[in-house]
Short mmCIF file of N, CA and C in Angstrom, two decimals:
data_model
loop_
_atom_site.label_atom_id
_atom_site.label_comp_id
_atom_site.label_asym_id
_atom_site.label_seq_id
_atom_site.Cartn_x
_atom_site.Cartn_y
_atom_site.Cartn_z
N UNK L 1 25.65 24.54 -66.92
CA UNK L 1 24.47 24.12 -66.22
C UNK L 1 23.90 22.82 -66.81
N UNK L 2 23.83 22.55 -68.13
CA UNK L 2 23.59 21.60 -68.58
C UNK L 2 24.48 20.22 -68.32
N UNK L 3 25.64 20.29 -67.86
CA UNK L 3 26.44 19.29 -67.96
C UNK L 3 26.01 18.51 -66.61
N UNK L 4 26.18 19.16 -65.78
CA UNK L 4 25.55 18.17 -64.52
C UNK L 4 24.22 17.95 -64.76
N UNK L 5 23.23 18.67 -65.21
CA UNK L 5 22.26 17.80 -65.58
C UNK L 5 22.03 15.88 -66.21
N UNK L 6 22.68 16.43 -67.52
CA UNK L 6 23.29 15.54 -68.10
C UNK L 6 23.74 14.28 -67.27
N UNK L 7 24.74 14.69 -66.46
CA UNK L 7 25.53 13.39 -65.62
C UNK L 7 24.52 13.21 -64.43
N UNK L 8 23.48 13.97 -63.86
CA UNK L 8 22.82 13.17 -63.22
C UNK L 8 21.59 12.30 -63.39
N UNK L 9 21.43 12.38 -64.83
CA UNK L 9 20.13 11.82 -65.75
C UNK L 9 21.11 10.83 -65.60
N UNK L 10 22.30 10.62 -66.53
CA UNK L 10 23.27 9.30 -66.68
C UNK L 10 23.30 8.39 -65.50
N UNK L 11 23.76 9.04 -63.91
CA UNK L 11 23.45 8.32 -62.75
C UNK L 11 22.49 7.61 -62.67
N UNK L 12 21.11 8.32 -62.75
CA UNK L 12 19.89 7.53 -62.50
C UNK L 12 19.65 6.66 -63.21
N UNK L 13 19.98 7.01 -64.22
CA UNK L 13 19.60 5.75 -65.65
C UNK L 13 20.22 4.60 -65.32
N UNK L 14 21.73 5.11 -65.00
CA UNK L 14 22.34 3.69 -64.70
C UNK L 14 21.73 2.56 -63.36
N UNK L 15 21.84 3.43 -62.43
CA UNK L 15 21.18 3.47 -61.30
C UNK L 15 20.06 2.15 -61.17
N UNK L 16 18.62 2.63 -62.24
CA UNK L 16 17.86 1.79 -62.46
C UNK L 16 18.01 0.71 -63.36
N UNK L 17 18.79 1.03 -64.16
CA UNK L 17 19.16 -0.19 -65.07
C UNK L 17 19.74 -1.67 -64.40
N UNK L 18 20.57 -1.05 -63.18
CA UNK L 18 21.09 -1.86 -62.09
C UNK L 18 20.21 -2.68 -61.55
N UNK L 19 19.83 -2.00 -60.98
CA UNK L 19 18.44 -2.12 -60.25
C UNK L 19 17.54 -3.24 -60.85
N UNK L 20 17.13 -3.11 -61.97
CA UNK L 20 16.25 -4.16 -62.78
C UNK L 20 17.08 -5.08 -63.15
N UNK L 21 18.57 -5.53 -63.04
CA UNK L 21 19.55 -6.59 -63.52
C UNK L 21 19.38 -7.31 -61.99
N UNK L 22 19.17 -6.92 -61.37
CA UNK L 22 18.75 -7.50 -59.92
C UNK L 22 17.44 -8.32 -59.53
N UNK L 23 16.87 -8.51 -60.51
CA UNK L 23 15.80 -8.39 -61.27
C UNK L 23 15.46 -9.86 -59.31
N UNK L 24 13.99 -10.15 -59.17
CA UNK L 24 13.57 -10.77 -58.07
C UNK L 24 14.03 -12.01 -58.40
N UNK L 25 14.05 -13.23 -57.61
CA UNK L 25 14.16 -14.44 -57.60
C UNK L 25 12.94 -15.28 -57.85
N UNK L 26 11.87 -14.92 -59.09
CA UNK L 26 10.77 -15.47 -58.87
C UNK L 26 10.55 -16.50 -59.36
N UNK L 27 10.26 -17.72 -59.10
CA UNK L 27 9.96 -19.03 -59.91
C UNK L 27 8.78 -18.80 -60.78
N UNK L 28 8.94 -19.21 -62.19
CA UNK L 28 8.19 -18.89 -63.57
C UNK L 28 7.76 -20.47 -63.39
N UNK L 29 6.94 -20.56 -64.60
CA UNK L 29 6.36 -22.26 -64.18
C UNK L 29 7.26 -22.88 -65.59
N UNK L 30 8.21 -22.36 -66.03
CA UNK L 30 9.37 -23.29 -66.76
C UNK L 30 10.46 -23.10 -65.48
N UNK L 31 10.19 -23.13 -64.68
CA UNK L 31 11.64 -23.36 -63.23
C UNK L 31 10.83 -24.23 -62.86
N UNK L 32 9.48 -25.01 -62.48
CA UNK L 32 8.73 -25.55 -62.36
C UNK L 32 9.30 -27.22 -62.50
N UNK L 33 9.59 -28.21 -61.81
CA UNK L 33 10.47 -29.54 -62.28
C UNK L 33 9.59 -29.95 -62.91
N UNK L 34 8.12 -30.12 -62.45
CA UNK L 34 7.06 -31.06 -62.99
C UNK L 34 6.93 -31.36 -64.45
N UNK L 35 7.62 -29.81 -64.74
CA UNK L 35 7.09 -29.63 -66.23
C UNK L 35 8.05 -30.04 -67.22
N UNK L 36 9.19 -30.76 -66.73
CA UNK L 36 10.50 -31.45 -67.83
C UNK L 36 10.55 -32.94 -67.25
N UNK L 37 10.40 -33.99 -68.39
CA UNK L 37 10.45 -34.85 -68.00
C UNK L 37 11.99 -35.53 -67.57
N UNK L 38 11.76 -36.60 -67.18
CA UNK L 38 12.92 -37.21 -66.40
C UNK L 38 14.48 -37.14 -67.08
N UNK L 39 13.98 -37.15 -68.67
CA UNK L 39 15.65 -36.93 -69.42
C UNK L 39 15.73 -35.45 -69.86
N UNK L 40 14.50 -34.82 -69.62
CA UNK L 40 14.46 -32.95 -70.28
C UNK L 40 14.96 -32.52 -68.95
N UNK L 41 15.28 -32.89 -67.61
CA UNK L 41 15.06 -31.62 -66.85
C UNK L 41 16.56 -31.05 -67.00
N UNK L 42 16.76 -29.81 -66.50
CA UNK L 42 18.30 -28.90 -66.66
C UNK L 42 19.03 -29.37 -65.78
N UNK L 43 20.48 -29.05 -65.79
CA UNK L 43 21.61 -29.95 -64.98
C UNK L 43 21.33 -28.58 -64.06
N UNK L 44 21.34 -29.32 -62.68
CA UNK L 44 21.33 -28.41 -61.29
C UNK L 44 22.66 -27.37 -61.29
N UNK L 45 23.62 -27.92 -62.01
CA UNK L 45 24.52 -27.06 -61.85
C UNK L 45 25.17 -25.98 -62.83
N UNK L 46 25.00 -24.59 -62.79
CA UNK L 46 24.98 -23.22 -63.04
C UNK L 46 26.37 -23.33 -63.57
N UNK L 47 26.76 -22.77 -65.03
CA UNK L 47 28.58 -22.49 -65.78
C UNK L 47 28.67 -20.93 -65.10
N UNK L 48 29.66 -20.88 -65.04
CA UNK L 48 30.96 -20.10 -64.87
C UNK L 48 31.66 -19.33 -65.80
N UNK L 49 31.86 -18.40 -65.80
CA UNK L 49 32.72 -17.77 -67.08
C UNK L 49 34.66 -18.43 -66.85
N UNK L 50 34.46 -19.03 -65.47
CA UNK L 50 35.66 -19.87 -65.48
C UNK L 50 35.82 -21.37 -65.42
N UNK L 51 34.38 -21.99 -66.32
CA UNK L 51 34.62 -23.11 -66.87
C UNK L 51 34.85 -23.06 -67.92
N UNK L 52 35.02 -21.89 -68.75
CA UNK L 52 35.71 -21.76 -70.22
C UNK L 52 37.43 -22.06 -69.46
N UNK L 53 37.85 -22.15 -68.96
CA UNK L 53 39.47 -22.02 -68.75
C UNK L 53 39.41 -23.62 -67.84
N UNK L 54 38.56 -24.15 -67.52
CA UNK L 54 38.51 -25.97 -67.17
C UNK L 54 38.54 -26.51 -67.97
N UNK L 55 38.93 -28.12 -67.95
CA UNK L 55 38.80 -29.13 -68.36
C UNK L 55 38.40 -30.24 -67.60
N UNK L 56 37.10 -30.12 -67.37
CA UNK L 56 36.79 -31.56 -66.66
C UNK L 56 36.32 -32.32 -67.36
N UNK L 57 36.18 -32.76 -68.66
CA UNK L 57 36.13 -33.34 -69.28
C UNK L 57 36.94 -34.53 -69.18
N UNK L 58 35.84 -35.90 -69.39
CA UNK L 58 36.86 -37.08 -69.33
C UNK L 58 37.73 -37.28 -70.99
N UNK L 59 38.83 -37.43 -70.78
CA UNK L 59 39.63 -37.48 -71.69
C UNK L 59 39.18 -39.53 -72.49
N UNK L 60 38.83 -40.11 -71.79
CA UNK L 60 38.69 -41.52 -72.12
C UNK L 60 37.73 -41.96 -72.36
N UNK L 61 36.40 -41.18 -72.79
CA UNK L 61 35.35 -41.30 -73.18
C UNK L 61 35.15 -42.25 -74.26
N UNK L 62 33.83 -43.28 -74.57
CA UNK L 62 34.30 -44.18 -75.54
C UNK L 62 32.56 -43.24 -76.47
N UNK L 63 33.39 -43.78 -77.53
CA UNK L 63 32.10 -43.69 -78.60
C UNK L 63 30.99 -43.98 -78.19
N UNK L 64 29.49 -43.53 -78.40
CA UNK L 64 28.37 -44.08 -77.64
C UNK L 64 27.68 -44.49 -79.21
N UNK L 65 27.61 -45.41 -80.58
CA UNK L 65 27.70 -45.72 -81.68
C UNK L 65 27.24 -46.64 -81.68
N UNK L 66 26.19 -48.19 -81.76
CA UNK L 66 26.02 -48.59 -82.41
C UNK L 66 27.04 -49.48 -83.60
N UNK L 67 28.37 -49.71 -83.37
CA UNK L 67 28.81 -50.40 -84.54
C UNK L 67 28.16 -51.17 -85.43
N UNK L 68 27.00 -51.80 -85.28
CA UNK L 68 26.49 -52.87 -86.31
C UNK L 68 25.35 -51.93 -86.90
N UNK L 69 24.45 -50.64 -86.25
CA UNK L 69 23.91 -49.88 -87.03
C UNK L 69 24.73 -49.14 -87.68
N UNK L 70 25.81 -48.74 -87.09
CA UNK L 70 26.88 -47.79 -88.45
C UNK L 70 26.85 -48.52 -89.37
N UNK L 71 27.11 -49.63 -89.20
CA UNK L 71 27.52 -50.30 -90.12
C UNK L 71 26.62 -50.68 -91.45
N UNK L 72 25.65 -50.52 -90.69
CA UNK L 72 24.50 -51.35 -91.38
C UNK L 72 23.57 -49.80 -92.36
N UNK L 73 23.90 -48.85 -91.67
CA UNK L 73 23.34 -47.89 -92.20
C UNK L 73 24.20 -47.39 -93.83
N UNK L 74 25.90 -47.32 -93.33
CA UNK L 74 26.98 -47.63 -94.42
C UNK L 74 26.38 -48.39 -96.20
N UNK L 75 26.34 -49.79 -95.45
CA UNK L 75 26.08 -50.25 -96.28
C UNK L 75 24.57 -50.25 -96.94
N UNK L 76 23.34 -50.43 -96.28
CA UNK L 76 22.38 -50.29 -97.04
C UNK L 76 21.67 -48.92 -97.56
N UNK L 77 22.72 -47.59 -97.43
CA UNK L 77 22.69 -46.21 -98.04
C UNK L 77 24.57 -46.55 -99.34
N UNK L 78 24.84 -47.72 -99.68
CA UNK L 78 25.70 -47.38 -99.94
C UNK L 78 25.72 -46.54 -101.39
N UNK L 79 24.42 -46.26 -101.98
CA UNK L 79 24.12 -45.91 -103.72
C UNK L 79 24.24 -44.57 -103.49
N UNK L 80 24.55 -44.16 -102.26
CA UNK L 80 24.39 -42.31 -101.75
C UNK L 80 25.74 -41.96 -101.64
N UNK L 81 26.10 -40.86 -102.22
CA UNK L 81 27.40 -40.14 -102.15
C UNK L 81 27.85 -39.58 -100.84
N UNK L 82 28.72 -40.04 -99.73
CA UNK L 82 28.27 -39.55 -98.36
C UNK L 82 29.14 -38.12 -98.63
N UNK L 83 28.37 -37.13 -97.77
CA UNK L 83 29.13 -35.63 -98.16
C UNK L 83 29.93 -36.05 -96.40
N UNK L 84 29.30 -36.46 -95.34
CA UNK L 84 30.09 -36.12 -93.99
C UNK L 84 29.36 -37.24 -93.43
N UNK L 85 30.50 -37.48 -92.68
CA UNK L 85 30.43 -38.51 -91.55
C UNK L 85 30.98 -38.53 -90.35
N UNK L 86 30.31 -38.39 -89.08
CA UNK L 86 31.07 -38.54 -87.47
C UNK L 86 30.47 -39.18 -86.68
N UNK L 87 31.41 -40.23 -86.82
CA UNK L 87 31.15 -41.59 -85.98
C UNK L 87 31.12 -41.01 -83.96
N UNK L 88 31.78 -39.42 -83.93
CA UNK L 88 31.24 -39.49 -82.30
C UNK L 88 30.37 -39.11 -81.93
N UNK L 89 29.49 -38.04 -82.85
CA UNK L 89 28.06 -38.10 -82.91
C UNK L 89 27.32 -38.72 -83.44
N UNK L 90 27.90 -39.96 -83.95
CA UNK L 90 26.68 -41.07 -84.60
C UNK L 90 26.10 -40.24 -85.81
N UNK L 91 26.32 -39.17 -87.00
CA UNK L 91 25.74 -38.51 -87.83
C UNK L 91 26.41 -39.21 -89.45
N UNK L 92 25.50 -39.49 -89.92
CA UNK L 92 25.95 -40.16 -91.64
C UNK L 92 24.77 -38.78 -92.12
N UNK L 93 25.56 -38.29 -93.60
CA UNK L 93 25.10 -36.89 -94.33
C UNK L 93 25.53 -37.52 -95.61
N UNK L 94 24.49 -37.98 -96.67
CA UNK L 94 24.72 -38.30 -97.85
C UNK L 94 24.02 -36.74 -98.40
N UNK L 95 24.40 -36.87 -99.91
CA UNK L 95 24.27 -36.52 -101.02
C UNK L 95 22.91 -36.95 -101.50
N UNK L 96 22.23 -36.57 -102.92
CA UNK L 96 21.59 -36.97 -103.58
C UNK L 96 21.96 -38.10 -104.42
N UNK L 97 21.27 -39.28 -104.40
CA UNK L 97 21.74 -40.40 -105.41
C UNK L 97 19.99 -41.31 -105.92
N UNK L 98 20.67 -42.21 -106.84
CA UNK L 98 19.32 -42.82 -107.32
C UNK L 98 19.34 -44.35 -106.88
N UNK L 99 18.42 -44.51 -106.10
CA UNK L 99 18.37 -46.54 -105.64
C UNK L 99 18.44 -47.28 -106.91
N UNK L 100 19.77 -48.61 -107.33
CA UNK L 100 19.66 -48.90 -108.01
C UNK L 100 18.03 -49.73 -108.43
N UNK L 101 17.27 -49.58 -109.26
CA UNK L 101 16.27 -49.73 -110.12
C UNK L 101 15.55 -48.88 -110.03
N UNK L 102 15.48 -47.61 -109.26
CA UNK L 102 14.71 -46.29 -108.73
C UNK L 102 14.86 -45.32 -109.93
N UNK L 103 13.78 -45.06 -110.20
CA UNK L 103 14.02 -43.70 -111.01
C UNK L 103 13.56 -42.03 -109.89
N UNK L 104 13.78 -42.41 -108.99
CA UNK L 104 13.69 -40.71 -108.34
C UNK L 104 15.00 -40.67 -107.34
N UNK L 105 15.45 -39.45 -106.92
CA UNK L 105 16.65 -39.52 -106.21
C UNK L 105 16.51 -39.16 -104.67
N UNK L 106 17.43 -39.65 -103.87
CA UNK L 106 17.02 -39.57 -102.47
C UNK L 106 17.81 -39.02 -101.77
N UNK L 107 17.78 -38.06 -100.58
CA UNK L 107 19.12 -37.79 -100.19
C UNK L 107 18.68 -38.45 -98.26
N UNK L 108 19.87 -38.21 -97.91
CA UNK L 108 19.41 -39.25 -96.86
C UNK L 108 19.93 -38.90 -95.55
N UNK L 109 19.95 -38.63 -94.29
CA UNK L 109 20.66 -37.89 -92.61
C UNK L 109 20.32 -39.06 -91.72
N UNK L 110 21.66 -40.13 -91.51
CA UNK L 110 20.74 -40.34 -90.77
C UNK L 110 21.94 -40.36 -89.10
N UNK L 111 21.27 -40.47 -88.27
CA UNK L 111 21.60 -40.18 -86.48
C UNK L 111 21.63 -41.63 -85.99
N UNK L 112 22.44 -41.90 -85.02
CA UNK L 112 22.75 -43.31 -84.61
C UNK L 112 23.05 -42.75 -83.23
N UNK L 113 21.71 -42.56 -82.17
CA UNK L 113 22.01 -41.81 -80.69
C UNK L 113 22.45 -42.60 -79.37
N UNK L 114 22.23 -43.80 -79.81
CA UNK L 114 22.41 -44.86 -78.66
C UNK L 114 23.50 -46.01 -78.88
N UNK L 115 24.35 -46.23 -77.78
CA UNK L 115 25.00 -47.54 -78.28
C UNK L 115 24.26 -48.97 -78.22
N UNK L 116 23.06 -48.66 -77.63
CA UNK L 116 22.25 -49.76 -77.94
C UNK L 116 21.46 -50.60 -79.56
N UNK L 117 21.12 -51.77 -79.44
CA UNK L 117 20.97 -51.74 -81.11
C UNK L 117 19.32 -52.11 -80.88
N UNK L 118 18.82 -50.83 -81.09
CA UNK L 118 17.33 -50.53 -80.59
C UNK L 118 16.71 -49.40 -81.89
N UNK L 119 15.77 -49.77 -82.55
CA UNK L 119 15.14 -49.16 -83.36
C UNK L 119 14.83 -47.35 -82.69
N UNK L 120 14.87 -47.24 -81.45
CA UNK L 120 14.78 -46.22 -80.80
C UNK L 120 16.68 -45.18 -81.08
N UNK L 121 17.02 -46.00 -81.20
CA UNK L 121 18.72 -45.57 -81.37
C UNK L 121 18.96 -45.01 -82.84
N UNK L 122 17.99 -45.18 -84.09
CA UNK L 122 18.24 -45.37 -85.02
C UNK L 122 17.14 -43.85 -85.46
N UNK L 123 17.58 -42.68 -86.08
CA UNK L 123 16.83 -41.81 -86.71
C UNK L 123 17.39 -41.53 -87.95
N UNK L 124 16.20 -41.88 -89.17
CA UNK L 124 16.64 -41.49 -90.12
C UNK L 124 15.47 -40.71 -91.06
N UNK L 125 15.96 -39.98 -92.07
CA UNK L 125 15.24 -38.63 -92.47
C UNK L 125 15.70 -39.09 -94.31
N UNK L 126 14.61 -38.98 -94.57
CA UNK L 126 14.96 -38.91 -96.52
C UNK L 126 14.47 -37.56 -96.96
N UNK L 127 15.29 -37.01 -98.03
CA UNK L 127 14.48 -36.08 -98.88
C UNK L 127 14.43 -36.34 -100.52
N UNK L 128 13.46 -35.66 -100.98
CA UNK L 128 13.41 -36.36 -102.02
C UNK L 128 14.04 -34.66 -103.44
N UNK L 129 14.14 -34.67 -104.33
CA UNK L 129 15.12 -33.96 -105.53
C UNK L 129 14.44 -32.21 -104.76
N UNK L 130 14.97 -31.10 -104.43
CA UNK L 130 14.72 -30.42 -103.59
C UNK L 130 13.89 -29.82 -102.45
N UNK L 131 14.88 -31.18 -101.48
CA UNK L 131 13.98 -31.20 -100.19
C UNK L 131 12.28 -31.45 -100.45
N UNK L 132 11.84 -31.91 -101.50
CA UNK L 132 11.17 -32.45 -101.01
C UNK L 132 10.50 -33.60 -100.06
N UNK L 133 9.05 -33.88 -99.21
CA UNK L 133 9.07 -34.77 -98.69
C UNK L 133 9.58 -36.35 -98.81
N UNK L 134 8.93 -37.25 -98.41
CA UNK L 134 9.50 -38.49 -98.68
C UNK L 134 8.40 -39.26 -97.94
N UNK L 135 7.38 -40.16 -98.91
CA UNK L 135 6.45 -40.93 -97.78
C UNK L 135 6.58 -41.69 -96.89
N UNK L 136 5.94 -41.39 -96.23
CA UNK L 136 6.41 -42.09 -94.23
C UNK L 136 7.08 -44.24 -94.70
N UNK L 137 6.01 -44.64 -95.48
CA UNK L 137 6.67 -45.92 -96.08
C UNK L 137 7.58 -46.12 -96.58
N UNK L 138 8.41 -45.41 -97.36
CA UNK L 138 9.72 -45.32 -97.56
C UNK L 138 10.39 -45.48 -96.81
N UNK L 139 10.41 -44.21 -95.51
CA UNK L 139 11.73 -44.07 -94.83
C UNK L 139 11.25 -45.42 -93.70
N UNK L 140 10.35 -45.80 -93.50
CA UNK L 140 10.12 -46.82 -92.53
C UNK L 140 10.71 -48.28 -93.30
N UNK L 141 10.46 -48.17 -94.75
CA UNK L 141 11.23 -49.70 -95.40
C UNK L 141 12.98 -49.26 -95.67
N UNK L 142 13.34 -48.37 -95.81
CA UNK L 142 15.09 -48.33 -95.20
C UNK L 142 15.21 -48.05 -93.69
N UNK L 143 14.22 -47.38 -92.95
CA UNK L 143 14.64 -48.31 -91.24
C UNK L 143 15.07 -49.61 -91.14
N UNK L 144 13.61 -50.18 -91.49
CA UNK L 144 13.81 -51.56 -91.51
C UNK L 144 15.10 -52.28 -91.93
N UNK L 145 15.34 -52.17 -93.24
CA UNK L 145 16.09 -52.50 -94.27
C UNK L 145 17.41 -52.04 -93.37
N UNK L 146 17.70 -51.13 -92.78
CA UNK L 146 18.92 -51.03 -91.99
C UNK L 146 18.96 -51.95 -90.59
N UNK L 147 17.76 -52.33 -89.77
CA UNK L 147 17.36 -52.57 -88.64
C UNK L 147 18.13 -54.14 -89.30
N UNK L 148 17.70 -54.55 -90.19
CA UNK L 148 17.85 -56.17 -90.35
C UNK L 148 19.47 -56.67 -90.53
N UNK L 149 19.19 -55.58 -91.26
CA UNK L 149 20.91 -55.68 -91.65
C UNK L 149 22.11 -55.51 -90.54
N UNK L 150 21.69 -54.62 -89.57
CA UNK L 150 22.28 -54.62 -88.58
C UNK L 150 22.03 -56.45 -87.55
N UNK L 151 21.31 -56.73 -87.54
CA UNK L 151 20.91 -57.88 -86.68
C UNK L 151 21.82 -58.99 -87.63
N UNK L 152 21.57 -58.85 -88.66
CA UNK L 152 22.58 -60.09 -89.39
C UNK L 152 24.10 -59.88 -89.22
N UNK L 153 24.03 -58.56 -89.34
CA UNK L 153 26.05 -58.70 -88.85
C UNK L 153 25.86 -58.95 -87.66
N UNK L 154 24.99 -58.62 -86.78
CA UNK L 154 25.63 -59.12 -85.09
C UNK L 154 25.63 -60.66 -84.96
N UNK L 155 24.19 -61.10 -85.75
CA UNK L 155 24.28 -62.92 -85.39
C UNK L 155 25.69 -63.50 -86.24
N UNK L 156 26.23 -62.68 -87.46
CA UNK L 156 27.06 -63.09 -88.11
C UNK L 156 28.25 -63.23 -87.31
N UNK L 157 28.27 -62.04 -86.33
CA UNK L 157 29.93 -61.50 -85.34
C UNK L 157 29.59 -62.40 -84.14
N UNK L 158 28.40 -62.71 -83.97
CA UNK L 158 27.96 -63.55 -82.14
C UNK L 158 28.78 -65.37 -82.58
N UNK L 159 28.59 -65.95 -83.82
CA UNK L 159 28.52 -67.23 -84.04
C UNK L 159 30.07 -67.45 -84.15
N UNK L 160 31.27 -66.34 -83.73
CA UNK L 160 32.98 -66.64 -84.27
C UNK L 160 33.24 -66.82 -82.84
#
């Protein structure tokens, strides 16, 4: 007597569980467009459990990098031990090191998001001997200090 009990509690349960996976079509006010701006909003188009087995991916994609900020970031972090570097996400990952005449040590992340050579393209982050902060003047005089340096290799590469 108990067993069909059992299996018809299991039915219903499932039953409603269904039921609520069906859940309404209601627009929340994050489905809302207004509320993501022009580069936040979501791609209109919905994955597939059979775009894991696609490749539409362009195979000929070029680096989107900055060469003269790589470059420039390279060299004016060069006193930093780099632990990782990927030039296709534009990501430089130093180590802790000391600026030559510096007595405190710096460690340094920095992001290169644009192939444009735009201070907007350029994010960089210091920490100082465990994770500590780093004053906003600092990391704004190695922006700079990278920003310039980048502009001199380009007028250097524009004048051949």
């Amino acid at each position: 007597m108990k067993t069909p009990r059992i299996v018809q509690l299991f039915f219903v349960t499932a039953l409603c569980v269904g039921l609520a996976a069906c859940g309404g079509n209601r627009a929340t006010r994050s489905d809302d467009m207004s509320v993501y701006g022009a580069d936040m909003r979501p791609s209109a188009r919905q994955t597939t459990i059979w775009d894991v087995f696609g490749n539409r991916s362009n195979p000929n994609t070029t680096v989107a990098v900055n060469k003269y900020l790589w470059n420039a970031s390279l060299e004016v972090l060069n006193f930093l031990p780099i632990q990782s570097v990927d030039p296709f996400t534009g990501v430089i990952v130093t180590g802790y090191g000391t600026p030559p005449g510096g007595g405190r040590s710096y460690r340094a992340t920095v992001q290169i998001s644009d192939p444009a050579m735009d201070a907007r393209s350029l994010k960089l982050s210091l920490q100082g001997p465990g994770g500590a902060a780093v004053a906003p003047g600092t990391v704004r005089a190695v922006e700079d200090a990278i920003l310039t340096r980048a502009r001199q290799m380009r007028i250097r590469d524009s004048g051949l």
